[in-house]
XYZ file of C-alpha atoms in Angstrom:
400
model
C -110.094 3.920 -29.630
C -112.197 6.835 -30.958
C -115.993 7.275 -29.989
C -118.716 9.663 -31.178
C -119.016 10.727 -27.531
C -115.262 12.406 -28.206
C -116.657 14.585 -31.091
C -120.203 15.536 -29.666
C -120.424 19.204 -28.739
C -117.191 20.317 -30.568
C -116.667 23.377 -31.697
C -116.782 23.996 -35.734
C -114.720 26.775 -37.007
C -114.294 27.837 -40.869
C -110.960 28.812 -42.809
C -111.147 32.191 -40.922
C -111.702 30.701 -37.876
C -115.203 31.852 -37.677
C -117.223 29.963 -35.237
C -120.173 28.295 -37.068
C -121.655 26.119 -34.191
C -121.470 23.144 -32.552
C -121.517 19.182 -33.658
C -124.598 17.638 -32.801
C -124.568 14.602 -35.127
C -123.204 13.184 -37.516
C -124.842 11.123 -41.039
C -123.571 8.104 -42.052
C -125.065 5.978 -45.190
C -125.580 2.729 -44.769
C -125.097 -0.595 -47.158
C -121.794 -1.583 -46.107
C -119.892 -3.628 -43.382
C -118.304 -0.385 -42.005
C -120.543 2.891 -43.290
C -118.765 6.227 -43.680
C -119.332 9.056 -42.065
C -120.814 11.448 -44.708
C -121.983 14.918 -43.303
C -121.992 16.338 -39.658
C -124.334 18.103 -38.365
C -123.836 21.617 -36.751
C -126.145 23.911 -34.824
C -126.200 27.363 -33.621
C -128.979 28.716 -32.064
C -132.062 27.386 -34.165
C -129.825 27.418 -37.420
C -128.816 24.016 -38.383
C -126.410 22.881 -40.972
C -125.419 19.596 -42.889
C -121.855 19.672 -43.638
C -120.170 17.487 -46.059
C -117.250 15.707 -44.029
C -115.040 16.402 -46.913
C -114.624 20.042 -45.792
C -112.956 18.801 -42.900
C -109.586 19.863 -42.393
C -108.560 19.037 -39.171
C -110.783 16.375 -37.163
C -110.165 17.117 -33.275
C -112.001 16.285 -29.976
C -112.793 19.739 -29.017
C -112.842 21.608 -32.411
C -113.162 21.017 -36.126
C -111.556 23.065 -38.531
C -113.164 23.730 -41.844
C -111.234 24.176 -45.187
C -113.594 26.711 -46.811
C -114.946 29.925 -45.663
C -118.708 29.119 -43.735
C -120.465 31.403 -46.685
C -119.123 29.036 -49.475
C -120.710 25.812 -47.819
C -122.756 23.262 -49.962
C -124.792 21.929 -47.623
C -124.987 17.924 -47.804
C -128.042 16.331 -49.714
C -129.131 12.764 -47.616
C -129.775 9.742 -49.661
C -132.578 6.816 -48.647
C -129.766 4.721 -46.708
C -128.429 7.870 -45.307
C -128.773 7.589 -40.733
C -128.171 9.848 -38.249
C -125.783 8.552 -35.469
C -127.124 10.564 -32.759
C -130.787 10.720 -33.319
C -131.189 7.167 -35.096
C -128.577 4.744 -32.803
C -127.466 6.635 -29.759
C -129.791 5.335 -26.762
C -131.819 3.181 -29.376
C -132.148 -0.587 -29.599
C -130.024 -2.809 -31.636
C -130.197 -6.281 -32.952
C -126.845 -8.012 -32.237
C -126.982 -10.504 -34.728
C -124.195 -12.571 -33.594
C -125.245 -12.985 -29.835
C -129.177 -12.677 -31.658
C -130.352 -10.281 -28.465
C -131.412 -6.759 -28.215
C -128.674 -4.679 -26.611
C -129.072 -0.520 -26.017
C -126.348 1.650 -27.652
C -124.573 3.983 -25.376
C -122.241 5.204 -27.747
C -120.504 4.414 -31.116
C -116.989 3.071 -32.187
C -115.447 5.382 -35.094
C -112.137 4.324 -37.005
C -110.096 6.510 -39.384
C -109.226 4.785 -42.773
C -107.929 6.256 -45.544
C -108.469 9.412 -44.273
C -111.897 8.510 -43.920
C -113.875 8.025 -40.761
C -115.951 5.060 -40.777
C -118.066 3.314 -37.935
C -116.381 0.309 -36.156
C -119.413 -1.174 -33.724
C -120.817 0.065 -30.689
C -120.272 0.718 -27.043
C -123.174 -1.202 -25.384
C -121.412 -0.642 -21.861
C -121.860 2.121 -18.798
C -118.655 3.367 -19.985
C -120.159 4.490 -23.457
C -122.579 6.699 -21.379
C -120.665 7.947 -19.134
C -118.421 9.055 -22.247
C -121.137 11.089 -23.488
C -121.871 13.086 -20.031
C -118.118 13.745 -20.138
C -116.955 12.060 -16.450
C -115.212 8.711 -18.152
C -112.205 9.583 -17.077
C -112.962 10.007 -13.588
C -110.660 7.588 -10.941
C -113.491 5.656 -9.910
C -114.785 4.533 -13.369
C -111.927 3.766 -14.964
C -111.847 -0.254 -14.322
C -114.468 -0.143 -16.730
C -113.952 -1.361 -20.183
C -116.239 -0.885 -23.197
C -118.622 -3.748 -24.482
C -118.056 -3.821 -28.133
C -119.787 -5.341 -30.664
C -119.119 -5.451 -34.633
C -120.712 -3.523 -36.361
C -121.239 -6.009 -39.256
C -123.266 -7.533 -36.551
C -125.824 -5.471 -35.590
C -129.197 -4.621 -37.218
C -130.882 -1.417 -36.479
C -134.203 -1.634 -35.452
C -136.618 1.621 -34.931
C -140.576 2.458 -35.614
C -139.724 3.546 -39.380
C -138.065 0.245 -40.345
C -138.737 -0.435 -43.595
C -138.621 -3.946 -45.926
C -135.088 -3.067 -47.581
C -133.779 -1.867 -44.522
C -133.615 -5.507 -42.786
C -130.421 -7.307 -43.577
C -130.890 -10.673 -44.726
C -128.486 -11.555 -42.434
C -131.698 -10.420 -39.695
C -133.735 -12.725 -41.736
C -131.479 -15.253 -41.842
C -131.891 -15.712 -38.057
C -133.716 -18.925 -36.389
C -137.424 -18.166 -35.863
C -136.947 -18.830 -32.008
C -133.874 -16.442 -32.141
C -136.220 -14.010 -33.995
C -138.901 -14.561 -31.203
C -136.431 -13.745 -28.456
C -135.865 -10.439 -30.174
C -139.067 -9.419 -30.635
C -139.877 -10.354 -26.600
C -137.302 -7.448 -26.285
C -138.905 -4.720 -29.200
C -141.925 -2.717 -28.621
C -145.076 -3.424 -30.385
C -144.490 -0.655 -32.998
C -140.507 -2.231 -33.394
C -142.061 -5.804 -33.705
C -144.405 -5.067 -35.873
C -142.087 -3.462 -37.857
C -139.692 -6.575 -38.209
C -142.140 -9.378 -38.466
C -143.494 -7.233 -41.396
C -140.252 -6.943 -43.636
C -140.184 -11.038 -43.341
C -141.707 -13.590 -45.831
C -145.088 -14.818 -44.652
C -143.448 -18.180 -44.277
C -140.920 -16.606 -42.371
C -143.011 -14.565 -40.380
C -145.553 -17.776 -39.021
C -142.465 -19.835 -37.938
C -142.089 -16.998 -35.723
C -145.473 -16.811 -35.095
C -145.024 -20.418 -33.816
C -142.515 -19.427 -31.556
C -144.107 -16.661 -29.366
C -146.736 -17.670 -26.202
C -150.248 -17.323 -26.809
C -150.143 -13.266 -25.219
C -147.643 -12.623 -27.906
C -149.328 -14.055 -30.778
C -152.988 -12.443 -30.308
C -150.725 -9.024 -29.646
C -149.101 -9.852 -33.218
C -152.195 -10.402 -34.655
C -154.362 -7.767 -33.391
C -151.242 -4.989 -34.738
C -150.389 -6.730 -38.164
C -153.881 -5.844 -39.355
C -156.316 -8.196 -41.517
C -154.220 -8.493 -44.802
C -150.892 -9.560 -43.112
C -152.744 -11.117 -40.928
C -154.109 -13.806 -43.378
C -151.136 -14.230 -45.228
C -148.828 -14.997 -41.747
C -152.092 -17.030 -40.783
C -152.161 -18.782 -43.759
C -148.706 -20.416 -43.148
C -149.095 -21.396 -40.015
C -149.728 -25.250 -39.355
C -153.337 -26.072 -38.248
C -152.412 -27.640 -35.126
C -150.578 -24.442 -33.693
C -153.258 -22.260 -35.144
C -155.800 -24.783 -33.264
C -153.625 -24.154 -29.847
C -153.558 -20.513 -30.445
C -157.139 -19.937 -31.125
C -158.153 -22.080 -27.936
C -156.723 -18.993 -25.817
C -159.112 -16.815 -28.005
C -162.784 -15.519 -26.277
C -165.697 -15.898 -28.832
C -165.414 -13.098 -30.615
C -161.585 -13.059 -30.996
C -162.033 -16.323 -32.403
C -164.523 -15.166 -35.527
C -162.412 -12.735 -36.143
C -159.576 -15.753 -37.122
C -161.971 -17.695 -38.517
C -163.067 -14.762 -40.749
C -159.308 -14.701 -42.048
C -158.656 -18.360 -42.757
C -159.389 -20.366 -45.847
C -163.132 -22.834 -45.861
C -160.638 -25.590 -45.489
C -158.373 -25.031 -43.041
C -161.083 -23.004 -40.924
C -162.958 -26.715 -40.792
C -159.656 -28.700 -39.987
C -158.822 -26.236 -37.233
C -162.546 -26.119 -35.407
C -162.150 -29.922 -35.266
C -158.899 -30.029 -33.702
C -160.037 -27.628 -30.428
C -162.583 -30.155 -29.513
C -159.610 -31.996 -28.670
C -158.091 -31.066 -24.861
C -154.525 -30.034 -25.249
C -153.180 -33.062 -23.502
C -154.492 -35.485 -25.472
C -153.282 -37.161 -29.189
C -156.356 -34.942 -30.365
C -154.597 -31.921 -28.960
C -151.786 -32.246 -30.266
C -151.926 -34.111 -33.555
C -151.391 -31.775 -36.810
C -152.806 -32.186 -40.343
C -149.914 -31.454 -42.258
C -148.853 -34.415 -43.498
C -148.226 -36.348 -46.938
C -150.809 -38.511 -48.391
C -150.604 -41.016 -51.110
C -152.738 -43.669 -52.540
C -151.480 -47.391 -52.777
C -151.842 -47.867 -56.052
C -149.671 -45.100 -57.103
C -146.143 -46.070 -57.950
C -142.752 -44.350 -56.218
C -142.229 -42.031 -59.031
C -145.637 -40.163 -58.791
C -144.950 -40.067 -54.938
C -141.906 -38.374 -55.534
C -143.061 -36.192 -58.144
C -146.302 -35.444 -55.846
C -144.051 -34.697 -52.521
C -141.887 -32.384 -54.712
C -144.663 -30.127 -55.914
C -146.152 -30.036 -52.558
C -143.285 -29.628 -50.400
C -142.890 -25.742 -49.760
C -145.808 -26.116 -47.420
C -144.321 -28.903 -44.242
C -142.281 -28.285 -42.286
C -140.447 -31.042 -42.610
C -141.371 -34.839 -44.757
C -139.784 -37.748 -42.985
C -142.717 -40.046 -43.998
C -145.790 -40.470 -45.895
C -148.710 -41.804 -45.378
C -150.507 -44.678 -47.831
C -154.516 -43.977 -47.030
C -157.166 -45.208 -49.343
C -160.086 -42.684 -50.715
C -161.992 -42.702 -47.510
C -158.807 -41.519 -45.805
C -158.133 -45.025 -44.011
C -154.482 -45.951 -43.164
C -153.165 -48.520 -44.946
C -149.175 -47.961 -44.349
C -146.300 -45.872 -44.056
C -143.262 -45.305 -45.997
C -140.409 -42.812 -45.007
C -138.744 -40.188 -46.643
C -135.564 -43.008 -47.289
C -137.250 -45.899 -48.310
C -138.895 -43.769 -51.504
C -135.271 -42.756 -52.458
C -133.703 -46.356 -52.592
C -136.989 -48.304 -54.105
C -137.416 -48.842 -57.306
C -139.264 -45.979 -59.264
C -142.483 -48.555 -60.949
C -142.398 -49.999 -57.609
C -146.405 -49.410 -56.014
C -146.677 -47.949 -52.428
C -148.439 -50.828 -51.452
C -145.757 -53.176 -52.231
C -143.010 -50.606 -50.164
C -145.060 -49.628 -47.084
C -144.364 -50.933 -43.578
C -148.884 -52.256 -43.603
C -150.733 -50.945 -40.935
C -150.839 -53.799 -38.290
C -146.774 -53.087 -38.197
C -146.981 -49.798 -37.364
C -147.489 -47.593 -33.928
C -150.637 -45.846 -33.629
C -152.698 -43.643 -30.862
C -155.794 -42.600 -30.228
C -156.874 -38.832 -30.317
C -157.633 -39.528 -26.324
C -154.682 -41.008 -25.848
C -152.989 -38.962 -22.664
C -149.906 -36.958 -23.737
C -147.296 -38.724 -21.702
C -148.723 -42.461 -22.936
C -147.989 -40.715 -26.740
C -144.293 -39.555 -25.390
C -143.828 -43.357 -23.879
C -144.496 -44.881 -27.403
C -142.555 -42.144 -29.494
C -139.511 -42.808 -26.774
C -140.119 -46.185 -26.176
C -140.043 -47.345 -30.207
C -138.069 -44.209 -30.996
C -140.284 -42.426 -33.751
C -140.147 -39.238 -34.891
C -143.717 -39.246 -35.317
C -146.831 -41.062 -34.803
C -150.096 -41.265 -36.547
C -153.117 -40.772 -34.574
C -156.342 -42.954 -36.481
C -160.051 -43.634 -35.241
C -161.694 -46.843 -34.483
C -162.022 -47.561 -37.730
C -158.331 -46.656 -38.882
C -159.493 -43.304 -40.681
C -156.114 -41.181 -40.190
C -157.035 -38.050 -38.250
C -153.417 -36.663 -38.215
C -150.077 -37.207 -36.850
C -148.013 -36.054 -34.059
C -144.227 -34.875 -34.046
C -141.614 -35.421 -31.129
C -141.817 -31.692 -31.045
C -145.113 -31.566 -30.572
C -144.738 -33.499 -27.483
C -141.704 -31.683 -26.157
C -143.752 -28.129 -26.784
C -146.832 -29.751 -24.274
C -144.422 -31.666 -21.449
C -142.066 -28.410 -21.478
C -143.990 -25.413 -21.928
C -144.093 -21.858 -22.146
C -142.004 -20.364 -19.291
C-alpha cells in the first residue's frame, strides 16, 4: 500500500536534475468515487509552486523526477472542487458515512491506475501518524495495522463547507445519525453542515439534539435560518425546547415563529413535561364528518409534506370536538362516496387521556391496547392534540 506520508518531503528534481524543492502537498479535485491527484505542490524557501502531475516522470518515495526543464513549467490553475491533501484532510475531521461517525485523518491511501495516482481512503489509525513523523517502521510499532476506510465513504467536513460541497449521500443520512455527527463537529463545522441541508432536513435534526445543543444551533444559525429550521419543527418539540429557554431567550423564538404556531406552542408549556399536556403534539389530520373518503384523501395528500408521519385522522366537528377516528388503512379500502362518519371507529370506542394524565398511565394505555397513538381531549371532548409512542419513549428514556 502507498500513503501520502511516503511522498511528503521528497525531493523534486527537473530534466537536468536541478533541485526545485520539496513536496509539501499535493491537489486533488474532487466529484468522483476515487479523485485524482492533479498538481503537487513544491516549496523552496518562501517560493512555492503548483505543478501539474503530468510532468511527472518518475514518481518515487524520496525524489520526483520532472520531464521538463524547471524554467518551462506551467504552473497548475485550481478549479472550485479542486482540495489540498495536506492542508484540507491531513489531521482534519471526516464524516465516515458508512460507520456515520467523525473519525480524524492521520494520513491518506493513494493507488496508481492507469498511470494515474488516485486517492483510495484514509488511514484513521496511529500507524498513519507515525508514517508521517517517519518512525513506522520501527520494531516496536510494527504490530500495528492501518484503519482504512473507503474513500467513497467519507465526507469532508471543514469551516468553509459550502452547499454543493455536501454529498447527498451526507444528506441522505438518518437525522439521529446526523445528530451524532454534529455532537462530534465544532460549532463553526456544525453550523456549516446543518446549513447545506433542507429546512425539513435540518429540524429533524434539530429534533434530535438535547436542549444545550439546540439553543447552541439556534443562537449560531442566525434569525433567517433560524425561522425557516424553526418553522419545520413540530410544535410539541418546539414547546419542550423553549421550556429550557430564560425569558428573554424565549421572545427571541417567539419573535421568529408564525401568529399561529407561536399561540399553539405558549399553550402547550403550561403543560408539565410529564403529563398528556406535555407531551401531546398538534400535528395531526383533521376532517369533518360530513366529508366523504375521497376529499379526505385528496385533503391528506395536499397536506402531507408537513407530518411526520399519518397513520390516522381525526373526524372533529367545527368547534374542534372529537367525533371519531379513522386510520391511514381503513381510507384506502372504503369506498370513495363513503362519509367519515359512516367509516370512523365513534368516539365512545376509542382510547382517550387527559392533558393531566401522568406519563406512565399514557404509556400503560398505548402498551396495554397497543396504539400507536392516542388522542388527548378536554372535558368536553374538544381534541387538544395527540400523543405518539415516540413521544412517550423520548420522556421515559431520555437524554443521556
Amino acid at each position: 500500500m502507498i500513503f501520502f506520508a511516503h511522498y511528503l518531503n521528497a525531493e523534486v528534481v527537473d530534466a537536468t536534475e536541478k533541485t526545485i524543492g520539496k513536496l509539501k502537498d499535493m491537489i486533488a479535485r474532487g466529484g468522483e468515487d476515487y479523485p485524482f491527484i492533479e498538481a503537487i505542490v513544491v516549496e523552496k524557501g518562501d517560493k512555492q509552486m503548483f505543478i501539474p502531475i503530468s510532468y511527472a516522470e518518475n514518481f518515487g518515495y524520496d525524489e520526483i523526477t520532472l520531464k521538463i526543464r524547471s524554467e518551462k513549467i506551467e504552473q497548475y490553475k485550481s478549479g472550485l472542487k479542486d482540495f489540498w491533501l495536506y492542508r484540507d484532510i491531513v489531521d482534519k475531521q471526516i464524516v465516515d458515512i458508512s460507520g456515520t461517525r467523525v473519525v480524524r485523518v492521520n494520513d491518506i491511501q493513494l493507488g496508481k491506475v492507469e498511470d494515474r495516482i488516485r486517492i483510495l481512503g484514509i488511514d484513521m489509525s496511529t500507524r498513519g501518524l507515525l508514517r508521517r513523523v517517519g518512525i513506522e517502521k520501527w520494531r516496536i510499532f510494527k504490530p500495528l495495522e492501518p484503519k482504512l476506510i473507503d474513500w467513497k465513504n467519507v465526507q469532508l467536513v471543514n469551516g468553509a463547507i459550502r452547499l454543493k460541497t455536501v454529498s447527498n449521500d451526507l444528506k441522505k443520512l438518518h437525522a439521529a445519525d446526523l445528530a451524532n455527527i454534529l455532537e462530534e463537529l465544532t460549532p463553526k463545522q456544525g453550523i456549516s453542515l446543518i446549513s447545506a441541508l433542507e429546512p425539513e432536513k435540518a429540524a429533524k435534526v434539530f429534533q434530535e439534539l438535547n436542549p444545550m445543543q439546540r439553543r447552541l444551533l439556534v443562537d449560531l444559525l442566525g434569525e433567517e435560518q433560524a425561522r425557516e429550521v424553526l418553522d419545520n419543527v413540530p410544535t410539541d418539540d418546539l414547546a419542550d425546547y423553549v421550556k429550557t429557554l430564560n425569558l428573554k431567550e424565549t421572545k427571541r423564538i417567539f419573535s421568529y415563529l408564525k401568529r399561529d404556531k407561536r399561540m399553539t406552542v405558549e399553550k402547550f408549556i403550561e403543560y408539565p413535561n410529564d403529563t398528556a399536556g406535555g407531551l401531546m403534539t398538534s400535528d395531526f389530520v383533521e376532517i369533518d364528518p360530513d366529508w366523504t373518503v375521497e376529499e379526505a384523501i385528496t385533503h391528506i395528500k395536499n397536506i402531507s409534506n408537513k407530518y411526520r408521519s399519518i397513520f390516522f385522522v381525526y373526524i372533529v366537528d367545527k368547534a374542534g370536538k372529537l367525533f371519531g377516528v379513522v386510520s391511514a388503512r381503513t381510507l384506502l379500502v372504503k369506498d370513495l362516496m363513503d362519509p367519515m362518519r359512516k367509516i370512523m371507529k365513534p368516539l365512545k370506542k376509542i382510547h382517550t387521556v387527559h392533558p393531566a394524565t401522568d406519563v406512565k398511565k399514557v404509556a400503560e394505555i398505548m402498551t396495554k391496547y397497543n396504539l400507536f397513538s392516542i388522542a388527548v381531549t378536554d372535558k368536553h371532548h374538544k381534541l387538544l392534540g395527540i400523543i405518539t409512542v415516540d413521544d412517550v419513549m423520548r420522556c421515559l428514556m431520555p437524554y443521556s
